[in-house]
CSV table of C-alpha atoms in Angstrom, one decimal:
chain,number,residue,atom,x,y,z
A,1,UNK,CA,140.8,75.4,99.2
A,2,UNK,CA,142.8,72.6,97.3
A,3,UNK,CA,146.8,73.1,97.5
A,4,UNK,CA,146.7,74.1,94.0
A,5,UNK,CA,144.8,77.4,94.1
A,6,UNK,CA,147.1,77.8,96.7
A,7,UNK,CA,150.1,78.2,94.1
A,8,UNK,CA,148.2,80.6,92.0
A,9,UNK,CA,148.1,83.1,95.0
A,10,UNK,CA,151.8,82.3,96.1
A,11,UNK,CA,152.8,82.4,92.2
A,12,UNK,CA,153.5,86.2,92.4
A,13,UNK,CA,156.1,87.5,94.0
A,14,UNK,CA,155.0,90.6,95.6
A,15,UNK,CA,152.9,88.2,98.0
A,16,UNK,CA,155.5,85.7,98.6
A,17,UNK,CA,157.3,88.6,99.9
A,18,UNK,CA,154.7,90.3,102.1
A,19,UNK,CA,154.2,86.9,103.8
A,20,UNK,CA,158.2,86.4,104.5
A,21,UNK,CA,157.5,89.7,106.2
A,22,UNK,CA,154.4,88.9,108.2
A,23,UNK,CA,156.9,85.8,109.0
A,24,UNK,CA,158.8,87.8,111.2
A,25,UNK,CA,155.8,89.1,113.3
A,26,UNK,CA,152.2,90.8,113.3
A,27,UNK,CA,152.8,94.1,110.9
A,28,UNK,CA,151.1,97.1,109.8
A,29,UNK,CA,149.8,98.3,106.0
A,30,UNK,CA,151.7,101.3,106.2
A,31,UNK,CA,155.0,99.1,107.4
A,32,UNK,CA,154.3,96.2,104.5
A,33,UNK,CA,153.6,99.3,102.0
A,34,UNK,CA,156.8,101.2,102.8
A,35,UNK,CA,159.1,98.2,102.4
A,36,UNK,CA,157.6,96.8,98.7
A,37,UNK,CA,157.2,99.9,97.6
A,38,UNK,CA,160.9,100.4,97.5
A,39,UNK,CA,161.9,96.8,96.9
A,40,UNK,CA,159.2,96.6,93.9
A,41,UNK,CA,158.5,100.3,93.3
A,42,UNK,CA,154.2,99.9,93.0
A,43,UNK,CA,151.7,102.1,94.2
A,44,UNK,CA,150.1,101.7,97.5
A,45,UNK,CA,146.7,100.5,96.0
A,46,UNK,CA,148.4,98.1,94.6
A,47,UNK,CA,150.2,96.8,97.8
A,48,UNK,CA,147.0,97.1,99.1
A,49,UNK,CA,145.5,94.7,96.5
A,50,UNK,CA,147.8,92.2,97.1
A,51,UNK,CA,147.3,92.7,101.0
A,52,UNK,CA,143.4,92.0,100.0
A,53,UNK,CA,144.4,89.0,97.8
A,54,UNK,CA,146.2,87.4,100.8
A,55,UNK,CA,143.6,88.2,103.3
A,56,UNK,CA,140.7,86.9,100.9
A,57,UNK,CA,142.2,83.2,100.2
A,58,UNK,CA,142.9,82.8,104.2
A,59,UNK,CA,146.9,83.3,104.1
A,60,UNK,CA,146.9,86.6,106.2
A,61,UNK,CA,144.6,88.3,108.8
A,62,UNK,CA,143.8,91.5,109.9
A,63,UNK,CA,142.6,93.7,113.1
A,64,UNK,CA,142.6,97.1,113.5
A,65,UNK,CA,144.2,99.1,116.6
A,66,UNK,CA,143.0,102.6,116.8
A,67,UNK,CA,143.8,103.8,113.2
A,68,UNK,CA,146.2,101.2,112.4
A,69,UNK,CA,145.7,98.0,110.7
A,70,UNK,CA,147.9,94.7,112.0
A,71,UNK,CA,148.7,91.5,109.5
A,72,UNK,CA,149.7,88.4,110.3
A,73,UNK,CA,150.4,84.9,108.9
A,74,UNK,CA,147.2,82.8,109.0
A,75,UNK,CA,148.9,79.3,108.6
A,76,UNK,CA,146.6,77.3,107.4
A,77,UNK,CA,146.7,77.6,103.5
A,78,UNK,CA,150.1,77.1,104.3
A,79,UNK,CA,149.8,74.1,105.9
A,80,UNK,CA,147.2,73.1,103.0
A,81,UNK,CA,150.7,73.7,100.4
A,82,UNK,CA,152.5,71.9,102.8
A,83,UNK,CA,150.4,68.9,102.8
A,84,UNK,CA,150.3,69.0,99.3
A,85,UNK,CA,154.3,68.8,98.6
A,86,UNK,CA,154.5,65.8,101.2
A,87,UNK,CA,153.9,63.4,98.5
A,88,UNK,CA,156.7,64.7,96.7
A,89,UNK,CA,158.8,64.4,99.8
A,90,UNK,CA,159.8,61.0,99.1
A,91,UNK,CA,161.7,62.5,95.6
A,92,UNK,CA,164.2,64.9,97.2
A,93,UNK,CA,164.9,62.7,100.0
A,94,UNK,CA,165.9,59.6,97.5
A,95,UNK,CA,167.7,61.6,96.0
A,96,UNK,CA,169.5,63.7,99.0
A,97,UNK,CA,169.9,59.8,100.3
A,98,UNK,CA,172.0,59.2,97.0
A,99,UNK,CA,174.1,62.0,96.8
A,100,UNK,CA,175.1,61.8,100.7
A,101,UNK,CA,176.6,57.8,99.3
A,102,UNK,CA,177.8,59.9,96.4
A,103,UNK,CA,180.2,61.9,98.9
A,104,UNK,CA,180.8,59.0,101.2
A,105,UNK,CA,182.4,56.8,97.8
A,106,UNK,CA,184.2,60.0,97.2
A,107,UNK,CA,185.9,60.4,100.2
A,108,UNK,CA,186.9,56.9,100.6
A,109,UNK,CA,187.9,56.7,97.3
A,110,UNK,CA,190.1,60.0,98.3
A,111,UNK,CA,191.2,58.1,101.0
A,112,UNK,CA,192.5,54.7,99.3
A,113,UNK,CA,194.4,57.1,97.3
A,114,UNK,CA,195.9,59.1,99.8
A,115,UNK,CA,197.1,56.2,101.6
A,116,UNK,CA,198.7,54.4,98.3
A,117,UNK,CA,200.5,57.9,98.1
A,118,UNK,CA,201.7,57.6,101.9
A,119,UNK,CA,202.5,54.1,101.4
């Protein structure tokens, strides 16, 4: 799976969010279900669906114990986006690189000034 299909099952929210809760720790349907349904207000089948989506593309696994069913993270299409975003890397740190000399200028600047004022 190429890191781009990857973004069309992390587009939607509603899954971003169930994996920030399998994040935490291994959970169950009815635990996932309860907490979107009253932070997005869908159906069960529908949490369900996106539970299946997840599982399908390799982002989230399943087992059952006794009449309970357990998710978890699976982080490899994860790592797959990951890899993908590395070669963007490079952008955000230039530019973290260039604001940290931004607020280094600005404080020495600060500085000369303050101490023409003490002077």
């Amino acid at each position: 799976m190429g890191g781009v299909h990857a973004f069309d099952v992390l587009g939607d929210p509603v899954r971003r969010r169930i994996l920030e809760l399998l994040a935490e720790g291994e959970r169950s349907s009815g635990e996932v279900t309860a907490v979107i349904q009253q932070e997005f207000g869908i159906s069960q089948p529908a949490v369900s669906q996106h539970l299946r989506v997840l599982r399908d593309n390799g982002f989230a696994s399943v087992r059952a114990q006794g009449t309970r069913r357990l998710y978890a993270v699976e982080p490899g299409p994860l790592q797959e986006v990951d890899l993908w975003l590395e070669r963007f890397r490079g952008f955000w740190n230039q530019r973290l690189d260039a604001l940290a000399t931004e607020l280094a200028r600005g404080k020495r600047e600060r500085r000369i000034k303050d101490d023409k004022k003490d002077a």
